[in-house]
Each structure stands twice: as C-alpha cells, then as structure tokens.
CSV table of C-alpha atoms in Angstrom, one decimal:
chain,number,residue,atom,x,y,z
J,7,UNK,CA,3.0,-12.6,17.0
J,8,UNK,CA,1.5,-12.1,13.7
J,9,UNK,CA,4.0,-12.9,10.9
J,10,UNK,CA,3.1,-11.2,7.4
J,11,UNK,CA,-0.4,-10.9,6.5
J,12,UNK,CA,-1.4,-14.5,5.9
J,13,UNK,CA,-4.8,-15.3,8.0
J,14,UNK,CA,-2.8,-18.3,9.0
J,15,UNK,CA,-1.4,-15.7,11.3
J,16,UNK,CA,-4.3,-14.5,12.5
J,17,UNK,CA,-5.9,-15.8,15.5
J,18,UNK,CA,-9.7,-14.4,16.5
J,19,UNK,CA,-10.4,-14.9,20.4
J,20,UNK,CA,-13.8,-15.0,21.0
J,21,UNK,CA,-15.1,-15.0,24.5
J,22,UNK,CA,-18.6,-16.1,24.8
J,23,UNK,CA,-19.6,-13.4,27.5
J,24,UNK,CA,-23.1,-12.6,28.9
J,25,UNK,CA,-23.9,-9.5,30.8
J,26,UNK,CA,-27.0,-9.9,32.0
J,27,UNK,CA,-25.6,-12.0,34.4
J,28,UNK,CA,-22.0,-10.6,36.0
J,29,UNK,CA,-20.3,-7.5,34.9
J,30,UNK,CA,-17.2,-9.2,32.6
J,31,UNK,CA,-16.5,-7.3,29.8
J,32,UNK,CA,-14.5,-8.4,26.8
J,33,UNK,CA,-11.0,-7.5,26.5
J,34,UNK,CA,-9.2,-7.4,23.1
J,35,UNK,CA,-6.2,-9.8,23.1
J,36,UNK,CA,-2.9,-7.6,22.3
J,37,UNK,CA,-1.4,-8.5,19.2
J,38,UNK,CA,2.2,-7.0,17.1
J,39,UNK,CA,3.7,-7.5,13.8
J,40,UNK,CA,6.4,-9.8,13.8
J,41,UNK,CA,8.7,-7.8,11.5
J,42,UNK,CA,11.0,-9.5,9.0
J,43,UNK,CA,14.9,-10.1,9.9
J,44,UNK,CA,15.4,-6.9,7.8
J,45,UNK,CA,13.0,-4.8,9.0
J,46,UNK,CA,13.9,-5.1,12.7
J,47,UNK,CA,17.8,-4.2,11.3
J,48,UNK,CA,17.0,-1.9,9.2
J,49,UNK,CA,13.5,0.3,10.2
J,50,UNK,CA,12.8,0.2,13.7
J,51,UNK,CA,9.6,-0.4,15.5
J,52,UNK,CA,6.4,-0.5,13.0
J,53,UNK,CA,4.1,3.1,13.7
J,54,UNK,CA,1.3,2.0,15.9
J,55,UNK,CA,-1.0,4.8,16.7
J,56,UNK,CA,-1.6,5.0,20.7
J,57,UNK,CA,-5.6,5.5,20.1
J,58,UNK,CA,-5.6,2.3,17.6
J,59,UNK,CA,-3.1,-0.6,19.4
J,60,UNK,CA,-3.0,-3.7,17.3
J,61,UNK,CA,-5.8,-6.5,18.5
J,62,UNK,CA,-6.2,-10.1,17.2
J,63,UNK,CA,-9.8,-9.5,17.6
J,64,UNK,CA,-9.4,-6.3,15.9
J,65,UNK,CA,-7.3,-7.6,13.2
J,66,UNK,CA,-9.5,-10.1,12.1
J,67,UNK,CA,-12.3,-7.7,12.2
J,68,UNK,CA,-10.5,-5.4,10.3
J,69,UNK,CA,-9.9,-8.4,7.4
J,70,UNK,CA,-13.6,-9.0,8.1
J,71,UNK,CA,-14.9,-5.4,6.8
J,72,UNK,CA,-12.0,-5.0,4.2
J,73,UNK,CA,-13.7,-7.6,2.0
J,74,UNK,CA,-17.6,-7.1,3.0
J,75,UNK,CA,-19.4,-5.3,0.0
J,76,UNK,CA,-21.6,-3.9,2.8
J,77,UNK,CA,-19.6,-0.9,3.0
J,78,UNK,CA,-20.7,0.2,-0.5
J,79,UNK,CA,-24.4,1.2,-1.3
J,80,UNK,CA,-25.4,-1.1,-3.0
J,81,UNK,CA,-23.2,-4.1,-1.8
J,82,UNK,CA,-21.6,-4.7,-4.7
J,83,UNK,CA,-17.5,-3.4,-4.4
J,84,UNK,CA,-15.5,-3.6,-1.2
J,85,UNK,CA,-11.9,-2.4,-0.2
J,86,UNK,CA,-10.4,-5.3,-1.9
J,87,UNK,CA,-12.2,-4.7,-5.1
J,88,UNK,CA,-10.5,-2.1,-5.7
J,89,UNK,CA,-6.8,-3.8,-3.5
J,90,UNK,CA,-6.7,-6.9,-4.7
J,91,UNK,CA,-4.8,-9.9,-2.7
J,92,UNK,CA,-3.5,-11.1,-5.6
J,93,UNK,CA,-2.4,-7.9,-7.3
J,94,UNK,CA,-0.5,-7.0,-3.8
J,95,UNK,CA,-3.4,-5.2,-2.7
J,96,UNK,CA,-3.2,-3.2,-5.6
J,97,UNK,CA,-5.6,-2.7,-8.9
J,98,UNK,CA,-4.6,-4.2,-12.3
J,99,UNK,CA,-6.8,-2.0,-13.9
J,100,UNK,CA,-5.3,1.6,-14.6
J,101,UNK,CA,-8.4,3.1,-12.6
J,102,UNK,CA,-10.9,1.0,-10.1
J,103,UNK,CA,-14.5,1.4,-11.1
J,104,UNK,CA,-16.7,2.1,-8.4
J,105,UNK,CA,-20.3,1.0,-7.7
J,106,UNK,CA,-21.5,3.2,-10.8
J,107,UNK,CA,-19.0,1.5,-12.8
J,108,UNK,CA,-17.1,5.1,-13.4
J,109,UNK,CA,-13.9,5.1,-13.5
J,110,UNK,CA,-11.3,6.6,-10.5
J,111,UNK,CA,-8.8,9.0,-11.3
J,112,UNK,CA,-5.8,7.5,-10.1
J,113,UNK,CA,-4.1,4.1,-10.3
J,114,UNK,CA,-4.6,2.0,-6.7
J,115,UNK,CA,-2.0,2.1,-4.8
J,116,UNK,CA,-0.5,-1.1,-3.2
J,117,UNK,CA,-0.9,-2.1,0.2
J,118,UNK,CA,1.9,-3.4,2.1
J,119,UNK,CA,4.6,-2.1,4.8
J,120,UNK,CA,2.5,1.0,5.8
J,121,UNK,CA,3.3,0.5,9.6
J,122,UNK,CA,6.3,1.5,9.0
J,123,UNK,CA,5.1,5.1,7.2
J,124,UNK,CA,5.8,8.0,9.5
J,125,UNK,CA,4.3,10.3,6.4
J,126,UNK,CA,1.4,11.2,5.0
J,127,UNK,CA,-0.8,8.3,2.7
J,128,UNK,CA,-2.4,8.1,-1.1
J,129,UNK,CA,-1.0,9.6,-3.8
J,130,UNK,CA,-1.0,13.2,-3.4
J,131,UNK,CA,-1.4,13.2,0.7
J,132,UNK,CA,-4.5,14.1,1.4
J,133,UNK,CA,-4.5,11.8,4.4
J,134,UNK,CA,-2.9,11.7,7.4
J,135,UNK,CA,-2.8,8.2,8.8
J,136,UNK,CA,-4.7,4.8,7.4
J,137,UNK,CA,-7.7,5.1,9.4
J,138,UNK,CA,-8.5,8.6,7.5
J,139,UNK,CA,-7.3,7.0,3.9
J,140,UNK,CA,-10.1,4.4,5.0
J,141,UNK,CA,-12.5,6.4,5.9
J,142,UNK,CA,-12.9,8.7,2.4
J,143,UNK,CA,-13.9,5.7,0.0
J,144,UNK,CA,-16.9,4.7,1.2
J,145,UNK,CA,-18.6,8.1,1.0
J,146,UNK,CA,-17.1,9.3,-2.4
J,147,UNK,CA,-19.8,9.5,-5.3
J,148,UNK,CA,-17.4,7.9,-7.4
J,149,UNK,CA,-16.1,4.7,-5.6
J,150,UNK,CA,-18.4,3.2,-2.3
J,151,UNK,CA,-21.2,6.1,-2.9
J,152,UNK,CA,-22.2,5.3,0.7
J,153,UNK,CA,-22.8,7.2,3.8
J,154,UNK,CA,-21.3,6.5,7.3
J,155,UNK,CA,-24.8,6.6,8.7
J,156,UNK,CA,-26.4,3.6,6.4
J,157,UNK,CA,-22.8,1.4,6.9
J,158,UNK,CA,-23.2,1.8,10.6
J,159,UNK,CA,-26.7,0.6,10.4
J,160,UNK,CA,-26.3,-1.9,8.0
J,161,UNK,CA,-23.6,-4.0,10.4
J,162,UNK,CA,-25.9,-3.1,13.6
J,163,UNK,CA,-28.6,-4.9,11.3
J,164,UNK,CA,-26.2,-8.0,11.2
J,165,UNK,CA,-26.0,-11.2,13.5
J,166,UNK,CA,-21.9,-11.1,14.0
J,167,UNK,CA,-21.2,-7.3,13.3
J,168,UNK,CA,-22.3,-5.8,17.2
J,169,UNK,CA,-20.7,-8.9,18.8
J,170,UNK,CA,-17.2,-8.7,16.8
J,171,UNK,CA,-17.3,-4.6,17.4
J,172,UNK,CA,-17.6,-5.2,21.2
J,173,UNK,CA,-14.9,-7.8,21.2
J,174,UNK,CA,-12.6,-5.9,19.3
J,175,UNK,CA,-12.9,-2.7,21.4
J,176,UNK,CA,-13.9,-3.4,24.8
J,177,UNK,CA,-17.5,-2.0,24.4
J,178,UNK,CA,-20.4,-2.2,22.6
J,179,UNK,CA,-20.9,0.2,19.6
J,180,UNK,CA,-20.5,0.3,15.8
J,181,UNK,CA,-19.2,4.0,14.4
J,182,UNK,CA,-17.3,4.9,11.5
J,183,UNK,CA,-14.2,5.3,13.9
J,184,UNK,CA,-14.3,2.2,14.6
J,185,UNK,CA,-15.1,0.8,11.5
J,186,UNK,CA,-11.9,2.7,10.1
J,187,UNK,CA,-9.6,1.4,13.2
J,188,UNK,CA,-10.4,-2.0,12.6
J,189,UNK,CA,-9.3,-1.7,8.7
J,190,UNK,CA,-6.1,0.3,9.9
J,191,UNK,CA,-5.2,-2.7,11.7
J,192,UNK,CA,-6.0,-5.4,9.0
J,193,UNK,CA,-3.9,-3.1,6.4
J,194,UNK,CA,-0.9,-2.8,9.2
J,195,UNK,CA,-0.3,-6.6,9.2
J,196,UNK,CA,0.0,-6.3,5.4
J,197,UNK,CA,3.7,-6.9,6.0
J,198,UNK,CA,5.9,-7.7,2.3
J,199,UNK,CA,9.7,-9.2,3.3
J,200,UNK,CA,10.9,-12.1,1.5
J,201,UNK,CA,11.7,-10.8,-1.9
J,202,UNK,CA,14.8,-12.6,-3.9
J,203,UNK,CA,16.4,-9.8,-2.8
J,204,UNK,CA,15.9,-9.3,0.8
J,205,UNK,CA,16.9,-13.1,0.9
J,206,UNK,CA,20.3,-11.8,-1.0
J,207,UNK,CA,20.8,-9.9,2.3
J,208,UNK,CA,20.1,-12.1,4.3
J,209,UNK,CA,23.0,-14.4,3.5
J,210,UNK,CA,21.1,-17.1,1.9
J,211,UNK,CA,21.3,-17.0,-2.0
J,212,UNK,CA,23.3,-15.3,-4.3
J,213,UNK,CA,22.3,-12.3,-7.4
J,214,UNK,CA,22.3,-13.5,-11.0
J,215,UNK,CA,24.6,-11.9,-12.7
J,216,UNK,CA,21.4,-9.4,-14.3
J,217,UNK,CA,20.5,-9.3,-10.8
J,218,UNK,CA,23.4,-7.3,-9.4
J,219,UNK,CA,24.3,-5.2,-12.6
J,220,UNK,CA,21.0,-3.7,-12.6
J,221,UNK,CA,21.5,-3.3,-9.0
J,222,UNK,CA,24.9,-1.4,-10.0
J,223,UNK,CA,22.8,0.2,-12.6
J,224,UNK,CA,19.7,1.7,-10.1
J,225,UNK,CA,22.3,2.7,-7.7
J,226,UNK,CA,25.0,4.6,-10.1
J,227,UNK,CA,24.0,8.1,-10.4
J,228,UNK,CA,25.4,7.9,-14.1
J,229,UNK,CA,22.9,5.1,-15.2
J,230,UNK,CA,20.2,4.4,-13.6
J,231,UNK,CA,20.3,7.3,-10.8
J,232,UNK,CA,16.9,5.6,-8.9
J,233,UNK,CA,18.1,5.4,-5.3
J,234,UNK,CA,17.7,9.1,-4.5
J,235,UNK,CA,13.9,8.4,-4.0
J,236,UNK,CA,13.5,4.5,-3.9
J,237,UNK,CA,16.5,4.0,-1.3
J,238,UNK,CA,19.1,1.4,-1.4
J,239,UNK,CA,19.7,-1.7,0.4
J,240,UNK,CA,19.6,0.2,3.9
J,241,UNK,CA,15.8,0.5,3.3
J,242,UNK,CA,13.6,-2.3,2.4
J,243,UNK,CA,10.8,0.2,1.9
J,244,UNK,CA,12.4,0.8,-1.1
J,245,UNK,CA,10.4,4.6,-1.1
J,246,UNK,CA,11.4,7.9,0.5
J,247,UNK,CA,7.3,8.0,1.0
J,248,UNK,CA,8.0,11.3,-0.2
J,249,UNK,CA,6.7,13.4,-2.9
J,250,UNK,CA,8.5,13.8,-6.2
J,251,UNK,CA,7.5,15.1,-10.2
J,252,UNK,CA,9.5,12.4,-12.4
J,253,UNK,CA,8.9,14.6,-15.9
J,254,UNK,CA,6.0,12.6,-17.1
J,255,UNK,CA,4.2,15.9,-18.3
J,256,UNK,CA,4.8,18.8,-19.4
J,257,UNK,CA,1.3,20.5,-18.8
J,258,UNK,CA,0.5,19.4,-15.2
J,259,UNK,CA,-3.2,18.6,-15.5
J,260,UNK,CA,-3.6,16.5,-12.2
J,261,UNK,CA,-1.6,18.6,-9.5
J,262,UNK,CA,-1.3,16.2,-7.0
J,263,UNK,CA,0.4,17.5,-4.2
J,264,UNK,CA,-0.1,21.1,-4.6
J,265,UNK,CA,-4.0,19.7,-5.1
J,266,UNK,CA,-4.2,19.3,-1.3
J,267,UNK,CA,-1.4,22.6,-0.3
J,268,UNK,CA,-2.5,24.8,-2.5
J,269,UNK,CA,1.4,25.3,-3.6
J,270,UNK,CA,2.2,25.6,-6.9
J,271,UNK,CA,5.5,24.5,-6.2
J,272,UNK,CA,3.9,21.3,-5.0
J,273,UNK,CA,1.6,20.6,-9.0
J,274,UNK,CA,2.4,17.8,-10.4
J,275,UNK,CA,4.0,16.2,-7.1
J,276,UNK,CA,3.2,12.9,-6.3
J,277,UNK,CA,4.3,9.8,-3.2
J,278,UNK,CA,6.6,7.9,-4.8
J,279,UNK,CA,5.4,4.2,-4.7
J,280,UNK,CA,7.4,1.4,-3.0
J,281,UNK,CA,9.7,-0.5,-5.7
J,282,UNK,CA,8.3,-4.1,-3.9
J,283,UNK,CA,6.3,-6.4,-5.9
J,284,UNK,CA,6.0,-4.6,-9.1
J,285,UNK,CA,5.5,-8.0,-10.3
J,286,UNK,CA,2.0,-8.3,-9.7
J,287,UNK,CA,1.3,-4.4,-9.8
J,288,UNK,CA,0.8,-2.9,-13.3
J,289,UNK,CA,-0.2,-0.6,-14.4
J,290,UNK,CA,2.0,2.2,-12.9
J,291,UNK,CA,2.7,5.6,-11.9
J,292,UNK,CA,-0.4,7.7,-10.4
J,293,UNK,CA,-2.5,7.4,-13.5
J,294,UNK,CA,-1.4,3.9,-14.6
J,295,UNK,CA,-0.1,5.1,-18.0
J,296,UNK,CA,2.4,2.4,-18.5
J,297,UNK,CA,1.6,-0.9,-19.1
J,298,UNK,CA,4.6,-2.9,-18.4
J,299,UNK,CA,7.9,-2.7,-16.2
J,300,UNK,CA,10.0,-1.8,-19.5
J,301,UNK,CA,7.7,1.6,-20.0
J,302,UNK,CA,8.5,2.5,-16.8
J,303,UNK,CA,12.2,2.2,-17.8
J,304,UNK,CA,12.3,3.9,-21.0
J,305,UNK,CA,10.6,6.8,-19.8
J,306,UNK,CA,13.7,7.7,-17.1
J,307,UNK,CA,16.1,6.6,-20.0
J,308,UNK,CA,14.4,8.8,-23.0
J,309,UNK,CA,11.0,10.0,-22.1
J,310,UNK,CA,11.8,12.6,-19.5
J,311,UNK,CA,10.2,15.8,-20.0
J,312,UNK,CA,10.4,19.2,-18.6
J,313,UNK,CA,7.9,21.5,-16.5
J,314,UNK,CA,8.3,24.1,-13.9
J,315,UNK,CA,8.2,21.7,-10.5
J,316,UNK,CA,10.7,19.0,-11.9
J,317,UNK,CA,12.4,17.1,-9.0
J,318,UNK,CA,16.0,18.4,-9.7
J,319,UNK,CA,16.8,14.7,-9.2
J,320,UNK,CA,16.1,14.1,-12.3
J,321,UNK,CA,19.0,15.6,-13.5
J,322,UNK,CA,19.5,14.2,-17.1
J,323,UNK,CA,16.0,15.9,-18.4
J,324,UNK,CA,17.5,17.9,-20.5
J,325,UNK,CA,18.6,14.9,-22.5
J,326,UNK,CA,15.4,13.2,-22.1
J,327,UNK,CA,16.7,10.7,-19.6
J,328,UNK,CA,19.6,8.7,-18.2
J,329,UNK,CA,19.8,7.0,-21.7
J,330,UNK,CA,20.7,3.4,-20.6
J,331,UNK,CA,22.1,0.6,-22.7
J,332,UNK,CA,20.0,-2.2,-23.6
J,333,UNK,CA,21.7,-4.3,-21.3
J,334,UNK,CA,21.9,-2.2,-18.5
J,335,UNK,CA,17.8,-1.9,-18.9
J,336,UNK,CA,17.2,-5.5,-19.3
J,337,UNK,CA,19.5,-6.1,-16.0
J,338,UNK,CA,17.4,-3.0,-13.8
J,339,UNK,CA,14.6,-4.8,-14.8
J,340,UNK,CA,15.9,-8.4,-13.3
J,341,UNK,CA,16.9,-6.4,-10.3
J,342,UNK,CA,13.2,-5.0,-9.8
J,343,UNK,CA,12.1,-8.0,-10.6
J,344,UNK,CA,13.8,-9.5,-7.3
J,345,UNK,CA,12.0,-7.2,-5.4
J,346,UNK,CA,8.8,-8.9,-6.0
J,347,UNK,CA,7.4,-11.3,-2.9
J,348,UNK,CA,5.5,-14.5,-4.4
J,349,UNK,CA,4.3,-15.5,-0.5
J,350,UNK,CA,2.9,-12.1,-0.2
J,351,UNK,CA,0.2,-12.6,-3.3
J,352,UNK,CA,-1.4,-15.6,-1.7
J,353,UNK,CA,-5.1,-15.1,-1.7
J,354,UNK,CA,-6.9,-15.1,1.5
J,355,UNK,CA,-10.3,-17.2,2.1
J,356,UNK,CA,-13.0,-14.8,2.3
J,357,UNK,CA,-14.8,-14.2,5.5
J,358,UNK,CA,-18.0,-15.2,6.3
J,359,UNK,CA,-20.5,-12.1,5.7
J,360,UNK,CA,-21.2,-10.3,8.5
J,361,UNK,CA,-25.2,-11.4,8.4
C-alpha cells in the first residue's frame, strides 16, 4: 500500500530477467493508494484509469521522469521545476519560466489529491485526465520546447530508461504514452491528508478559537460565503473542481474556460483550486496576482468586481464583496491556515538520472 507520496512509500521491484534464455517476462507489481481515514469516509475509491492501473515499478518510474531535465530540449527544466516538492508541487513564482526563460501565462497549479478528480484538469480544462495534462508541456515553445520524438530517443539512448520502461509495463518499448502513464501514476500517489484540520475531524485535537470562527466565517453565507465552491467538512478536497469567475476583472482578457468551448458564457471561467496547503502556495489565483493569503481575502470582502459571466455565487458584488470584519478576516485566515499539510512538503531525494 503506498501511504501519501513520500518515496519512503515507494517500493521499486526489479527483477533481473534475461530473455535470451527462457521466455519470463516482467510483470509490474500492483500497487494502490492507501487513502487517509477521511478520504475512505468521505470520497470513495481514488479514479484509477483501466488502461493506466497503479504499479510500484510504474510509480517509481513515474517519480523517475517527473524530475529528469531530459524531458526538456535542452535538459535544463523538468516537471518539478515548474511543481516544486516544497511549494506542494506548485510554483512560487507567479509564472514558471521555461527553457527560454519566458515566462507562462498562468500560475502552477498544485499537485496533490488528483486521483480523486472525476473532472477535467489545469486551469481552464483543456485536458481530460493527467496523462494528457502531462503530455502538452514538453512540446510547448514556451515551457519544455521539446518533441516526443527526441524525448523518446533520448531515454532509449540511456542505460536504465529501456530496462525501467519494460519493467513498468510488461514489454519493451519507450513512447510518449508511456512516458505520460508513468507520470500519471507518480502524480496519483501525490496524496495531501493530515492537515490541522483533517486531524480536528478526526477526533484528535481541538480548533483554536480563530480556528473555528473563521470556520463559522467561510461557511456562513452572510460572511464569508466560501463553501459554495471550496466544500465544507464533507469534502476534504476542499474544491468543487469546477469552474467559476470570482469578479477579479472586469474586462476578461484571459477567457479561460470559454478559451477551450468556445462559449462566451464560459470567458473568464476558471477550476477553482483546492483550499489545501495554501501555506506553501503563493502566489494565487490563475495569474498569481496576489501575493499573500490576506489579498486573496480582501478581494472577496471589497475587491469584487462585475462582468458579464460572474458566478452568481458571488452574490455581494454589487457591494464589492462580503465586507468582513477585521476579526472575522484574521480568523478565515487561521482556518485556511489549518488546511495546510507540513508532512506533505517534505522534499524527496532526487533520482539517479536515467544515463
């Protein structure tokens, strides 16, 4: 059972095998999350495609390749240059640079409790499960610059690559589907679920007193009104993982959403982003415009502004926000605060390169 994403949990089976001389082939050893206390209560069985099951040798392949700069051109970013361990598998830059040293155009997104995402992934949806959110960065101009063709050959060019591909999957054979599986299962075991607060439920300690007002706060629909899209203590995603416009602009100039439909019902609509670990994952929103935790804040208590696709959630626009007390925004703050998961920050050893 693999408990969180800690390679502590993760156990590589490598089976010296020879061909040449009997027919054995390898055979991945099975692996499955070991879900927290409140996730088995609360969400069900994690989302495990049927065409990608969860391997130990998988896995660790899959950790292997998230932090080998040979995926980019010139071997100098990889996925966790851009999802840093210690920023949650986020980016505390408000955009990632990629190998040119441009700038992204959106915030990174966090990485954690996306087995458990029956939805579309990224920021405005343009992907459909994690092995096709893997697969787009390392071809865009802008972040990897790479092509499929040059990363296959480059880990067929490798001493360990061919021999961890065919132990992960049966056979022998690098391909960008397989490259992209073996990240989808590294990122699934990126499991988040021993927050302050998830221990709270659990029994085992008790709230400050900041703690649980600015949990009254975020779940009062006269203060804070957050739970219609970040959920409440039923759901330790602490997302809908659905798409919202939370009055930032007025003048939608990144559409988001309606960017991939085509509906301009959907501009200006964007995934909104799991409360957990905020913590470690400034900046924030889609274009990492705030700074800090108390930003975020102010903007649904005074900065909310109006434009044609406004959730209708946020219902106080039209006085600029929910227009909290100092207190009660100091307490929501505590409360998101305890959402935050210190074990989950630990930074991992790197691998060994693949050559």
């Amino acid at each position: 059972m693999l408990k969180r994403w800690s390679w502590l949990s993760l156990v590589v089976l490598l089976i010296a095998c020879d061909n040449s001389e009997d027919d054995t082939a390898y055979v991945p050893t099975p692996a499955s999350i070991d879900a927290p206390a409140l996730f088995q209560q609360l969400l069900g069985e994690p989302n495990i495609p049927a065409n990608n099951p969860l391997t130990e040798d998988g896995i660790a392949l899959g950790q292997r390749l998230f932090f080998d700069r040979a995926l980019s051109v010139d071997g100098s970013i990889s996925c966790a240059s851009c999802h840093d361990p210690v920023a949650a598998f986020s980016d505390n830059r408000q955009f990632s640079l990629g190998v040119t040293g441009e700038e992204g155009m959106r915030n990174s997104m966090p990485l954690h409790n996306l087995a458990w995402n029956i939805n579309t992934f990224n920021w405005d949806g343009s992907a459909n499960s994690l092995e096709e959110q893997a697969f787009e960065p390392v071809t865009n101009p802008v972040e990897m610059n790479n092509s499929w063709e040059n990363v296959v050959q480059t880990l067929e060019n490798t001493a360990n690559y061919p021999q961890l591909f065919e132990e992960s999957f049966g056979t022998a054979g690098i391909d960008s589907a397989r490259v992209t599986k073996a990240l989808g299962q590294f990122i699934r075991t990126l499991v988040s679920g021993n927050t302050r607060f998830d221990r709270f439920l659990l029994g085992e300690i008790e709230l400050t007193p900041s703690e649980q007002n600015g949990f009254d706060v975020f779940m009062d629909e006269d203060r804070g009104d957050c739970f219609h899209c970040h959920g409440n203590r039923n759901n330790p995603l602490w997302t809908d993982n659905a798409f919202h416009n939370n009055g930032l602009d007025e003048v939608i100039t990144d559409r988001g959403l309606g960017a991939v439909t085509g509906d301009p019902r959907e501009f200006g609509l964007f995934r909104t982003p799991s409360l957990r670990n905020l913590a470690y994952t400034a900046p924030y929103m889609h274009d990492g415009r705030f700074e800090t935790l108390d930003e975020v804040i102010d903007h649904y208590s005074e900065g909310l502004v109006f434009s044609e696709t406004i959730d209708p959630l946020m219902k106080a626009v039209n006085q600029g926000g929910v227009q909290l007390s100092p207190q009660d925004k100091a307490d929501l703050k505590a409360f998101l605060l305890a959402l935050s998961d210190p074990e989950f920050i630990l930074p991992p050893p790197l691998p060994n390169p693949g050559n």
